């Protein structure tokens, strides 16, 4: 049980690190592409690590079908965040590209 607790704490710490790193990247990077990269990659990875830690802890402490249902919901949340972040970054980058093209075409 101690090994599982150490693994859960390690996953949580790594997840928090990636979320904080993504937030710092969002605040510190100079251009939109760098900011989108920092947020889309680091935050989704951090969320995945945190969800994995929560799922592991729940499956060990509360065995049964209720725990499996909660783990499935955590996986669904992570997958939806992954899809949503990718779509958001794609749309923002496309909007920025169109705005740059329009300003280059003006006399």
Short mmCIF file of C-alpha atoms in Angstrom, two decimals:
data_model
loop_
_atom_site.label_atom_id
_atom_site.label_comp_id
_atom_site.label_asym_id
_atom_site.label_seq_id
_atom_site.Cartn_x
_atom_site.Cartn_y
_atom_site.Cartn_z
CA UNK A 1 0.00 0.00 0.00
CA UNK A 2 2.88 2.36 0.70
CA UNK A 3 4.24 1.91 -2.82
CA UNK A 4 0.88 2.85 -4.30
CA UNK A 5 0.71 5.96 -2.11
CA UNK A 6 4.19 7.00 -3.25
CA UNK A 7 3.17 6.44 -6.88
CA UNK A 8 -0.02 8.48 -6.43
CA UNK A 9 1.87 11.35 -4.80
CA UNK A 10 4.50 11.25 -7.54
CA UNK A 11 1.85 11.36 -10.28
CA UNK A 12 0.06 14.24 -8.54
CA UNK A 13 3.28 16.19 -8.10
CA UNK A 14 4.25 15.66 -11.74
CA UNK A 15 0.76 16.71 -12.87
CA UNK A 16 0.85 19.87 -10.79
CA UNK A 17 4.33 20.64 -12.13
CA UNK A 18 3.14 20.42 -15.73
CA UNK A 19 0.04 22.53 -15.07
CA UNK A 20 2.15 25.22 -13.38
CA UNK A 21 4.74 25.05 -16.18
CA UNK A 22 1.99 25.50 -18.78
CA UNK A 23 0.59 28.47 -16.90
CA UNK A 24 4.03 30.07 -16.60
CA UNK A 25 4.56 29.47 -20.32
CA UNK A 26 1.25 31.14 -21.07
CA UNK A 27 2.29 34.20 -19.10
CA UNK A 28 5.92 34.40 -20.20
CA UNK A 29 6.14 33.41 -23.86
CA UNK A 30 6.15 36.31 -26.33
CA UNK A 31 3.95 35.16 -29.21
CA UNK A 32 0.68 33.33 -29.70
CA UNK A 33 2.17 30.15 -31.15
CA UNK A 34 4.48 29.64 -28.18
CA UNK A 35 1.69 30.34 -25.72
CA UNK A 36 -0.65 27.89 -27.45
CA UNK A 37 2.04 25.24 -27.43
CA UNK A 38 2.72 25.70 -23.72
CA UNK A 39 -0.93 25.53 -22.75
CA UNK A 40 -2.05 22.77 -25.07
CA UNK A 41 0.78 20.37 -24.33
CA UNK A 42 1.62 20.95 -20.68
CA UNK A 43 -1.86 21.41 -19.25
CA UNK A 44 -3.33 18.34 -20.95
CA UNK A 45 -0.38 16.23 -19.83
CA UNK A 46 -0.75 17.58 -16.29
CA UNK A 47 -4.46 16.84 -16.29
CA UNK A 48 -3.77 13.31 -17.53
CA UNK A 49 -1.26 12.67 -14.76
CA UNK A 50 -3.59 14.04 -12.10
CA UNK A 51 -6.52 11.99 -13.42
CA UNK A 52 -4.32 8.87 -13.48
CA UNK A 53 -3.30 9.45 -9.87
CA UNK A 54 -6.91 9.94 -8.80
CA UNK A 55 -8.03 6.84 -10.69
CA UNK A 56 -5.25 4.70 -9.21
CA UNK A 57 -6.00 5.92 -5.69
CA UNK A 58 -9.72 5.32 -6.11
CA UNK A 59 -9.29 1.81 -7.54
CA UNK A 60 -7.02 0.81 -4.66
CA UNK A 61 -9.05 2.35 -1.83
CA UNK A 62 -12.59 1.72 -3.12
CA UNK A 63 -12.67 -1.50 -5.14
CA UNK A 64 -15.94 -2.15 -6.93
CA UNK A 65 -18.08 -1.05 -9.84
CA UNK A 66 -18.64 2.44 -8.45
CA UNK A 67 -14.90 3.09 -8.66
CA UNK A 68 -14.82 1.84 -12.23
CA UNK A 69 -17.59 4.29 -13.12
CA UNK A 70 -15.69 7.20 -11.60
CA UNK A 71 -12.49 6.14 -13.38
CA UNK A 72 -14.40 6.02 -16.68
CA UNK A 73 -15.66 9.57 -16.03
CA UNK A 74 -12.11 10.74 -15.30
CA UNK A 75 -10.91 9.19 -18.56
CA UNK A 76 -13.77 10.85 -20.44
CA UNK A 77 -12.91 14.23 -18.91
CA UNK A 78 -9.28 13.85 -19.99
CA UNK A 79 -10.20 12.79 -23.52
CA UNK A 80 -12.63 15.71 -23.90
CA UNK A 81 -10.01 18.13 -22.58
CA UNK A 82 -7.50 16.71 -25.06
CA UNK A 83 -9.89 17.18 -27.98
CA UNK A 84 -11.05 20.60 -26.79
CA UNK A 85 -7.56 21.94 -26.28
CA UNK A 86 -6.42 20.76 -29.70
CA UNK A 87 -9.48 22.28 -31.39
CA UNK A 88 -9.07 25.54 -29.50
CA UNK A 89 -5.40 25.85 -30.41
CA UNK A 90 -6.18 25.06 -34.06
CA UNK A 91 -8.94 27.66 -34.27
CA UNK A 92 -6.90 30.37 -32.52
CA UNK A 93 -3.86 29.75 -34.72
CA UNK A 94 -6.02 29.84 -37.87
CA UNK A 95 -7.65 33.08 -36.77
CA UNK A 96 -4.26 34.62 -36.11
CA UNK A 97 -2.95 33.47 -39.49
CA UNK A 98 -5.95 34.98 -41.31
CA UNK A 99 -5.50 38.26 -39.44
CA UNK A 100 -1.81 38.39 -40.44
CA UNK A 101 -2.63 37.67 -44.10
CA UNK A 102 -5.28 40.42 -44.14
CA UNK A 103 -2.86 43.01 -42.73
CA UNK A 104 -0.20 42.06 -45.30
CA UNK A 105 -2.64 42.50 -48.19
CA UNK A 106 -3.73 46.02 -47.19
CA UNK A 107 -1.89 48.84 -49.00
#
